[in-house]
Coordinates of C-alpha atoms and ligand atoms in Angstrom, one line a residue:
M1 CA 58.4 30.5 -41.3
T2 CA 57.8 29.4 -44.9
E3 CA 54.4 30.8 -45.9
H4 CA 51.5 28.4 -46.8
T5 CA 53.2 25.6 -44.9
T6 CA 52.3 24.1 -41.6
S7 CA 53.4 26.2 -38.6
D8 CA 54.5 24.8 -35.3
V9 CA 52.5 26.5 -32.6
I10 CA 53.1 26.3 -28.8
I11 CA 50.3 27.5 -26.6
V12 CA 51.3 28.4 -23.0
G13 CA 48.3 27.6 -20.7
G14 CA 45.7 24.9 -21.0
S15 CA 42.7 26.7 -19.5
C16 CA 39.7 27.6 -21.6
G17 CA 41.5 30.3 -23.6
G18 CA 44.5 28.0 -24.5
L19 CA 42.3 25.0 -25.4
A20 CA 40.0 27.2 -27.5
C21 CA 43.1 28.4 -29.4
A22 CA 44.2 24.8 -29.9
H23 CA 40.8 24.0 -31.5
A24 CA 40.9 27.1 -33.7
L25 CA 44.5 26.8 -34.9
L26 CA 44.1 23.1 -35.6
G27 CA 40.9 24.0 -37.5
S28 CA 42.8 26.5 -39.6
G29 CA 44.5 23.6 -41.3
K30 CA 47.8 25.4 -41.1
C31 CA 49.1 24.6 -37.7
R32 CA 50.6 21.8 -35.6
V33 CA 49.8 22.6 -32.0
T34 CA 51.2 21.7 -28.6
V35 CA 49.7 23.1 -25.4
L36 CA 51.9 23.3 -22.3
E37 CA 50.0 23.5 -19.0
R38 CA 51.5 24.0 -15.6
A39 CA 48.8 22.1 -13.6
P40 CA 49.2 18.4 -13.3
S41 CA 45.6 17.6 -14.3
I42 CA 42.2 19.2 -14.6
T43 CA 40.4 19.5 -11.3
A44 CA 36.6 20.2 -11.1
A45 CA 37.3 23.8 -10.2
G46 CA 35.5 27.0 -10.8
A47 CA 31.8 27.9 -10.9
G48 CA 29.3 29.4 -13.4
L49 CA 29.8 31.5 -16.4
G50 CA 27.6 32.8 -19.3
L51 CA 28.5 32.7 -23.0
G52 CA 27.1 35.0 -25.6
Q53 CA 26.1 34.0 -29.2
E54 CA 29.4 34.9 -30.8
A55 CA 31.4 32.7 -28.5
L56 CA 28.8 29.9 -28.7
S57 CA 29.0 30.0 -32.5
I58 CA 32.8 29.7 -32.4
L59 CA 32.5 26.6 -30.1
R60 CA 29.9 25.1 -32.5
G61 CA 32.4 25.8 -35.3
F62 CA 34.9 23.6 -33.5
G63 CA 32.5 20.7 -34.1
L64 CA 31.2 20.9 -30.5
A65 CA 27.5 21.9 -31.2
E66 CA 25.9 19.0 -29.5
E67 CA 28.3 19.0 -26.5
V68 CA 27.7 22.8 -26.0
E69 CA 23.9 22.2 -25.9
S70 CA 24.3 19.3 -23.4
I71 CA 26.4 21.2 -20.9
S72 CA 24.6 24.5 -21.0
L73 CA 21.2 26.1 -20.3
P74 CA 19.5 28.9 -22.3
L75 CA 19.8 32.3 -20.5
P76 CA 17.7 34.6 -22.6
T77 CA 17.0 37.3 -20.1
E78 CA 19.0 39.8 -18.0
V79 CA 17.3 41.5 -15.0
N80 CA 18.7 44.2 -12.7
T81 CA 16.6 44.8 -9.6
A82 CA 17.0 47.1 -6.6
V83 CA 16.7 45.1 -3.4
C84 CA 16.7 45.5 0.3
P85 CA 16.5 43.1 3.3
S86 CA 12.8 44.0 4.0
G87 CA 12.0 42.2 0.7
K88 CA 11.0 45.4 -1.1
T89 CA 12.2 45.3 -4.8
R90 CA 12.1 47.4 -7.9
V91 CA 12.9 46.1 -11.3
L92 CA 15.4 48.6 -12.8
Q93 CA 16.1 47.1 -16.2
R94 CA 15.1 43.9 -18.1
D95 CA 16.5 42.7 -21.4
D96 CA 14.8 39.7 -23.0
S97 CA 17.2 39.7 -25.9
Y98 CA 20.2 38.9 -23.7
N99 CA 20.5 35.6 -25.4
H100 CA 23.3 33.9 -23.5
R101 CA 23.7 30.3 -22.3
S102 CA 24.9 29.4 -18.7
L103 CA 27.3 26.6 -17.9
H104 CA 29.9 25.5 -15.4
W105 CA 33.6 26.4 -16.0
S106 CA 34.8 22.8 -15.5
D107 CA 32.2 21.4 -17.9
L108 CA 33.4 23.9 -20.6
H109 CA 37.1 23.0 -19.8
Q110 CA 36.4 19.3 -20.0
M111 CA 34.5 19.6 -23.2
L112 CA 37.3 21.6 -24.9
L113 CA 39.9 19.1 -23.7
S114 CA 38.0 16.0 -24.8
G115 CA 37.6 17.5 -28.3
L116 CA 41.3 17.8 -28.9
P117 CA 43.5 15.0 -30.4
L118 CA 45.2 13.0 -27.6
G119 CA 48.6 14.3 -26.8
T120 CA 47.9 17.9 -27.8
V121 CA 47.9 19.0 -24.2
R122 CA 50.9 18.3 -22.0
F123 CA 50.2 18.8 -18.3
S124 CA 52.8 19.4 -15.6
H125 CA 54.8 21.5 -18.1
I126 CA 55.8 24.9 -16.7
V127 CA 57.1 27.3 -19.3
T128 CA 60.1 29.2 -17.8
S129 CA 61.3 31.3 -20.7
R130 CA 60.3 32.4 -24.2
K131 CA 63.0 34.0 -26.5
Q132 CA 63.0 35.3 -30.0
L133 CA 66.2 36.4 -31.5
P134 CA 66.0 39.8 -33.3
G135 CA 65.1 39.1 -36.9
S136 CA 64.3 35.4 -36.3
Q137 CA 61.1 33.8 -37.3
K138 CA 61.3 31.3 -34.4
V139 CA 60.6 31.5 -30.7
T140 CA 62.6 29.3 -28.4
V141 CA 60.5 28.0 -25.4
T142 CA 62.0 26.5 -22.3
A143 CA 59.9 24.4 -20.0
E144 CA 60.2 22.2 -17.0
R145 CA 58.4 18.8 -17.1
H146 CA 57.5 17.8 -13.5
S147 CA 57.0 14.2 -12.7
S148 CA 54.5 12.9 -10.1
E149 CA 57.2 10.6 -8.7
E150 CA 58.4 11.7 -5.2
G151 CA 61.8 13.4 -5.2
A152 CA 62.1 13.4 -9.0
K153 CA 63.9 16.4 -10.5
P154 CA 62.0 18.3 -13.2
E155 CA 63.2 17.6 -16.7
Q156 CA 64.4 20.7 -18.7
L157 CA 63.0 20.9 -22.3
Q158 CA 63.7 23.3 -25.1
M159 CA 61.5 23.6 -28.1
D160 CA 61.4 26.0 -31.1
C161 CA 58.1 27.2 -32.7
D162 CA 56.9 29.5 -35.4
L163 CA 54.2 31.0 -33.2
L164 CA 53.9 31.2 -29.4
V165 CA 50.4 31.8 -28.2
A166 CA 50.4 33.1 -24.6
A167 CA 47.2 31.9 -22.9
D168 CA 48.9 32.0 -19.5
G169 CA 46.3 34.0 -17.6
S170 CA 46.0 37.3 -15.8
M171 CA 49.5 36.9 -14.2
S172 CA 51.0 36.0 -17.6
A173 CA 54.8 36.1 -17.6
T174 CA 54.6 36.4 -21.4
R175 CA 52.7 39.6 -21.1
A176 CA 55.5 41.0 -19.0
L177 CA 57.7 40.9 -22.1
L178 CA 55.4 43.4 -23.8
R179 CA 54.8 45.5 -20.8
P180 CA 57.5 45.1 -18.1
N181 CA 56.9 46.5 -14.6
E182 CA 53.2 46.6 -15.0
S183 CA 51.0 45.6 -12.0
R184 CA 47.4 44.5 -11.9
R185 CA 44.7 46.8 -10.7
Y186 CA 42.7 45.7 -7.6
S187 CA 39.1 46.6 -8.2
G188 CA 38.3 47.6 -4.6
Y189 CA 36.2 44.5 -4.0
C190 CA 36.1 40.7 -3.7
A191 CA 33.4 38.3 -4.8
W192 CA 31.9 35.7 -2.5
R193 CA 30.9 32.8 -4.8
G194 CA 29.0 29.6 -4.5
V195 CA 27.3 26.9 -6.4
V196 CA 24.6 24.9 -4.6
T197 CA 22.4 22.1 -5.8
D198 CA 18.7 21.8 -5.0
S199 CA 19.5 18.5 -3.1
E200 CA 22.1 20.2 -1.0
A201 CA 19.8 23.0 0.1
P202 CA 16.2 21.9 -0.7
E203 CA 14.4 24.5 1.4
A204 CA 16.6 27.5 0.3
A205 CA 16.4 26.4 -3.3
A206 CA 12.6 26.1 -3.2
A207 CA 12.3 29.5 -1.6
V208 CA 14.6 31.1 -4.2
R209 CA 12.7 29.4 -7.1
R210 CA 9.4 30.8 -5.8
A211 CA 10.9 34.4 -5.4
Y212 CA 12.8 34.4 -8.7
Q213 CA 10.3 33.0 -11.1
A214 CA 12.5 33.4 -14.2
L215 CA 15.3 31.4 -12.6
G216 CA 16.4 28.9 -15.3
T217 CA 16.0 31.5 -18.0
A218 CA 17.2 34.8 -16.4
I219 CA 20.4 36.2 -14.9
Y220 CA 19.5 38.3 -11.9
F221 CA 21.6 41.2 -10.8
E222 CA 20.5 42.2 -7.3
I223 CA 21.6 45.8 -6.5
A224 CA 21.6 46.5 -2.8
E225 CA 23.1 49.5 -1.0
G226 CA 26.8 49.9 -2.1
T227 CA 27.0 46.3 -3.3
H228 CA 25.4 43.8 -5.6
G229 CA 24.7 40.1 -6.0
V230 CA 24.2 37.8 -9.1
L231 CA 22.1 34.7 -9.4
Y232 CA 21.5 32.3 -12.2
E233 CA 21.0 28.6 -12.8
L234 CA 23.4 26.1 -14.2
P235 CA 22.5 22.7 -15.7
R236 CA 21.8 19.8 -13.3
Q237 CA 19.8 22.0 -10.9
R238 CA 22.8 24.0 -9.7
L239 CA 22.2 27.6 -8.4
N240 CA 25.2 29.8 -9.0
W241 CA 25.6 33.1 -7.1
L242 CA 28.1 35.8 -6.5
W243 CA 28.2 38.7 -4.0
Y244 CA 30.6 41.6 -4.5
V245 CA 31.9 43.2 -1.3
N246 CA 34.0 46.4 -1.2
Q247 CA 37.0 45.7 1.0
E248 CA 40.8 46.1 1.2
E249 CA 42.9 43.9 -1.1
P250 CA 43.3 40.5 0.5
E251 CA 46.7 38.7 0.8
L252 CA 46.9 36.1 -1.9
K253 CA 49.1 33.1 -2.1
G254 CA 50.8 31.8 -5.3
H255 CA 49.1 32.4 -8.7
S256 CA 45.5 32.1 -7.6
V257 CA 43.0 34.9 -6.9
T258 CA 40.9 32.5 -4.9
V259 CA 40.9 32.8 -1.1
K260 CA 39.7 29.9 0.9
A261 CA 37.2 31.2 3.4
G262 CA 37.5 30.1 7.1
M263 CA 34.4 29.1 9.1
E264 CA 34.4 32.4 11.0
Q265 CA 34.5 34.4 7.8
I266 CA 31.7 32.3 6.3
Q267 CA 29.5 32.9 9.4
A268 CA 30.1 36.6 9.2
M269 CA 29.3 36.6 5.5
R270 CA 26.0 34.7 6.2
G271 CA 25.0 37.3 8.9
R272 CA 25.7 40.2 6.6
A273 CA 23.8 38.6 3.7
A274 CA 20.6 38.8 5.8
Q275 CA 21.2 42.5 6.2
T276 CA 21.8 43.1 2.5
F277 CA 19.6 41.1 0.2
R278 CA 16.0 40.0 -0.1
P279 CA 15.4 37.1 2.4
E280 CA 15.3 34.2 -0.2
M281 CA 18.7 35.2 -1.7
A282 CA 20.2 35.6 1.8
Q283 CA 18.8 32.1 2.7
L284 CA 20.5 30.6 -0.4
L285 CA 23.9 32.2 0.5
Q286 CA 23.5 31.0 4.1
A287 CA 22.7 27.4 2.9
T288 CA 25.7 27.1 0.5
P289 CA 28.1 24.6 2.2
T290 CA 31.4 25.8 0.7
P291 CA 31.4 29.4 -0.5
F292 CA 34.7 30.8 -1.6
I293 CA 36.2 34.2 -2.3
N294 CA 37.7 35.6 -5.5
A295 CA 39.7 38.9 -5.4
I296 CA 38.7 41.0 -8.4
Y297 CA 41.4 42.5 -10.6
D298 CA 41.8 43.8 -14.1
R299 CA 44.6 45.6 -16.0
E300 CA 44.9 48.6 -18.2
P301 CA 44.3 47.8 -21.9
L302 CA 47.5 47.2 -23.8
Q303 CA 48.7 49.0 -26.9
R304 CA 49.9 45.8 -28.6
L305 CA 48.8 42.1 -28.4
V306 CA 51.6 40.9 -30.7
Q307 CA 55.4 41.1 -30.5
G308 CA 57.2 39.3 -33.3
R309 CA 55.9 35.8 -33.3
I310 CA 54.4 36.0 -29.8
V311 CA 50.7 36.7 -29.4
L312 CA 48.6 37.3 -26.3
V313 CA 45.1 35.8 -25.9
G314 CA 42.4 35.6 -23.2
E315 CA 43.2 36.8 -19.7
A316 CA 46.9 37.3 -20.6
A317 CA 45.8 39.9 -23.2
H318 CA 43.0 41.6 -21.3
P319 CA 42.3 40.6 -17.7
T320 CA 38.9 42.0 -16.9
T321 CA 36.4 42.3 -14.0
P322 CA 33.4 39.9 -14.4
H323 CA 30.4 42.3 -14.6
A324 CA 29.6 41.9 -18.2
L325 CA 30.6 38.2 -18.3
R326 CA 33.2 38.9 -20.8
S327 CA 36.4 37.0 -19.7
T328 CA 35.7 33.6 -21.1
N329 CA 33.7 35.1 -24.0
M330 CA 36.7 37.2 -25.0
A331 CA 39.1 34.3 -24.7
I332 CA 37.0 32.1 -27.0
M333 CA 36.5 35.1 -29.5
D334 CA 40.3 35.7 -29.5
A335 CA 40.7 32.0 -30.4
G336 CA 38.2 32.1 -33.2
C337 CA 39.7 35.3 -34.6
L338 CA 43.3 34.0 -34.4
G339 CA 42.2 30.7 -36.2
D340 CA 40.4 32.7 -38.9
C341 CA 43.3 35.0 -39.5
M342 CA 45.7 32.1 -39.7
K343 CA 43.4 30.3 -42.2
H344 CA 42.8 33.3 -44.5
C345 CA 46.0 35.2 -44.4
S346 CA 48.9 34.5 -46.7
S347 CA 51.5 34.7 -43.9
A348 CA 51.7 34.3 -40.1
Q349 CA 52.9 37.9 -39.9
E350 CA 49.9 39.2 -41.7
A351 CA 47.6 37.0 -39.6
L352 CA 49.0 38.4 -36.4
K353 CA 48.6 41.9 -37.7
Q354 CA 45.0 41.3 -38.5
Y355 CA 44.3 39.6 -35.2
E356 CA 45.7 42.6 -33.3
A357 CA 43.7 45.1 -35.4
K358 CA 40.5 43.2 -34.9
R359 CA 40.8 42.2 -31.2
L360 CA 42.6 45.1 -29.6
P361 CA 39.9 47.9 -29.9
Q362 CA 37.1 45.5 -29.1
T363 CA 38.7 43.9 -26.0
S364 CA 39.9 47.2 -24.6
K365 CA 36.4 48.6 -24.7
E366 CA 35.0 45.4 -23.0
V367 CA 37.6 45.7 -20.2
L368 CA 36.7 49.4 -19.6
F369 CA 33.0 48.8 -19.8
S370 CA 33.1 45.9 -17.3
R371 CA 35.2 48.1 -15.0
H372 CA 32.6 50.9 -15.3
L373 CA 29.7 48.6 -14.6
G374 CA 31.4 47.2 -11.5
R375 CA 32.1 50.7 -10.2
V376 CA 28.5 51.8 -10.7
K377 CA 27.0 48.7 -9.1
Q378 CA 29.4 48.9 -6.1
A379 CA 28.8 52.6 -5.8
L380 CA 32.5 53.3 -5.8
D381 CA 32.3 56.7 -7.4
S382 CA 28.9 57.9 -6.1
S383 CA 26.0 56.3 -4.3
V384 CA 22.6 56.0 -6.1
D385 CA 19.2 55.6 -4.6
W386 CA 18.1 52.8 -6.9
F387 CA 14.6 52.8 -5.6
N388 CA 14.1 56.3 -7.0
A389 CA 16.6 56.4 -9.9
G390 CA 15.5 57.7 -13.3
S391 CA 15.1 55.5 -16.5
E392 CA 18.4 56.6 -18.0
Q393 CA 20.3 55.6 -15.0
C394 CA 18.4 52.2 -14.8
N395 CA 18.9 51.5 -18.5
G396 CA 22.6 52.2 -18.1
L397 CA 22.9 48.9 -16.1
A398 CA 22.2 46.7 -19.1
Q399 CA 25.2 44.8 -20.6
A400 CA 23.9 45.7 -24.0
N401 CA 25.3 49.2 -23.5
M402 CA 28.8 47.7 -24.1
S403 CA 28.4 48.2 -27.8
S404 CA 27.9 52.0 -27.5
F405 CA 30.2 52.5 -24.5
T406 CA 32.8 55.2 -24.9
P407 CA 35.5 55.0 -22.1
Ligands
FAD1 C1 40.9 26.7 -12.3 C2 40.1 27.8 -12.9 C3 38.8 28.0 -12.6 C4 38.0 29.0 -13.2 N1 36.7 29.2 -12.9 C5 36.0 30.2 -13.5 C6 34.6 30.3 -13.3 O1 34.0 29.5 -12.6 N2 33.9 31.3 -14.0 C7 34.5 32.1 -14.8 O2 33.9 33.0 -15.4 N3 35.9 32.0 -15.0 C8 36.6 31.1 -14.4 N4 38.0 31.0 -14.6 C9 38.6 32.0 -15.5 C10 38.4 31.7 -16.9 O3 38.8 30.4 -17.3 C11 39.2 32.6 -17.6 O4 39.0 33.9 -17.2 C12 38.8 32.6 -19.1 O5 38.4 31.4 -19.6 C13 40.1 33.0 -19.9 O6 41.0 32.1 -19.5 P1 42.5 32.0 -20.0 O7 42.6 30.6 -20.6 O8 42.9 33.1 -20.8 O9 43.3 32.2 -18.6 P2 43.2 31.3 -17.3 O10 41.9 30.7 -17.2 O11 43.6 32.2 -16.2 O12 44.3 30.2 -17.5 C14 45.7 30.4 -17.6 C15 46.3 29.0 -17.6 O13 47.7 29.2 -17.9 C16 48.4 28.3 -17.1 N5 49.8 28.8 -16.9 C17 50.2 30.0 -16.4 N6 51.5 30.2 -16.4 C18 52.0 29.1 -17.0 C19 53.3 28.7 -17.4 N7 54.4 29.4 -17.1 N8 53.5 27.4 -18.0 C20 52.4 26.7 -18.2 N9 51.1 27.0 -17.9 C21 50.9 28.2 -17.3 C22 47.6 28.3 -15.8 O14 47.9 27.1 -15.0 C23 46.2 28.3 -16.3 O15 45.7 27.0 -16.6 C24 38.7 29.9 -14.1 C25 40.1 29.8 -14.4 C26 40.8 28.7 -13.8 C27 42.2 28.5 -14.2

């Protein structure tokens, strides 16, 4: 690549990480960007997530300040509570400087997509190979373009770029170039998840709002025996919940970690909820029409995020468990950092070196802290009597501990 000129960038993956990178790299003023996404279109998938101030500030820097406000709610407080089905509770930890915002994944994805110039994202494009010849400054990307016409054969495309950004998720084939033969780590548990509106479940929603008075401003972690739940509100009166259940690794199909739950499984989950959580939380889980299951994985932190002109971002770089709400935050922060490095460095090579130096230690720590928090809350290493736990143990539940965490 000739330095100080415009670089051609291909981003593999048009989820939140890939689209955030497209914004950041276009914003650097030094890149032409094409995003190749396997899916034929965006679907209203996903559920809730929380963003911290660093990720929010990056999104605002993309010129999306008003949009971010309109799709999210303030989430200033984190509360961890010991709970049991009799309704007895003990607040273990409360942090009023948590300072996040809550939003729905598909609103974030839609916002990022709408903010990009038309034609930046090409759907139905599956990247099948990425090659860089030794010593070359170019990466050759091969992709299949799939047509919606019945019986049509996919068209083969070949493109050269100066920089390949791998935002192709936790099963990234690009990552396999940096670490072949690596497998993901099953956490030991799955998460039941649901989003339910007040109008879908008026009685359950009213009961939950009475019991959880800070709902709308707090994220609640409900620590029960050997398991935990999460509850917070999303814009448009949607209540978002998760329940982590220790179990064997489920059989998954294709690329997704989502398991569609059958009616029998849902009924069993509803019964167990009543034996686990306080009654109002159990009532909400029982009233959710279509809960689904996510198997929870992460991977060991990498030693490198860059190989030649290929750079990993988001889930491809550091798949993580969700306990500190870091996945989407890290993906957006990767994007912001990469854009900044491209803008301020005199060469792409220098930019990638700086990106790796800045993001690798931080994201490795976040992955390991999230794993630690999940293991504590799921009592995977030792069980804790949370109703009698000491203050040090209780304070250890706070997400703010991430900054001082030593793996
Ligand atoms: C449909 C969906 C719903 C989600 N819902 C939530 C949620 O509710 N809450 C939450 O916290 N997180 C959710 N996530 C995860 C969240 O988006 C990510 O963890 C985080 O934003 C970082 O994302 P990422 O872009 O790095 O990776 P991912 O979100 O995993 O996206 C990877 C993208 O790469 C594409 N891709 C993979 N291989 C290829 C290839 N060979 N060619 C072209 N494209 C390819 C995939 O189709 C996918 O769109 C969801 C992810 C997806 C895809």
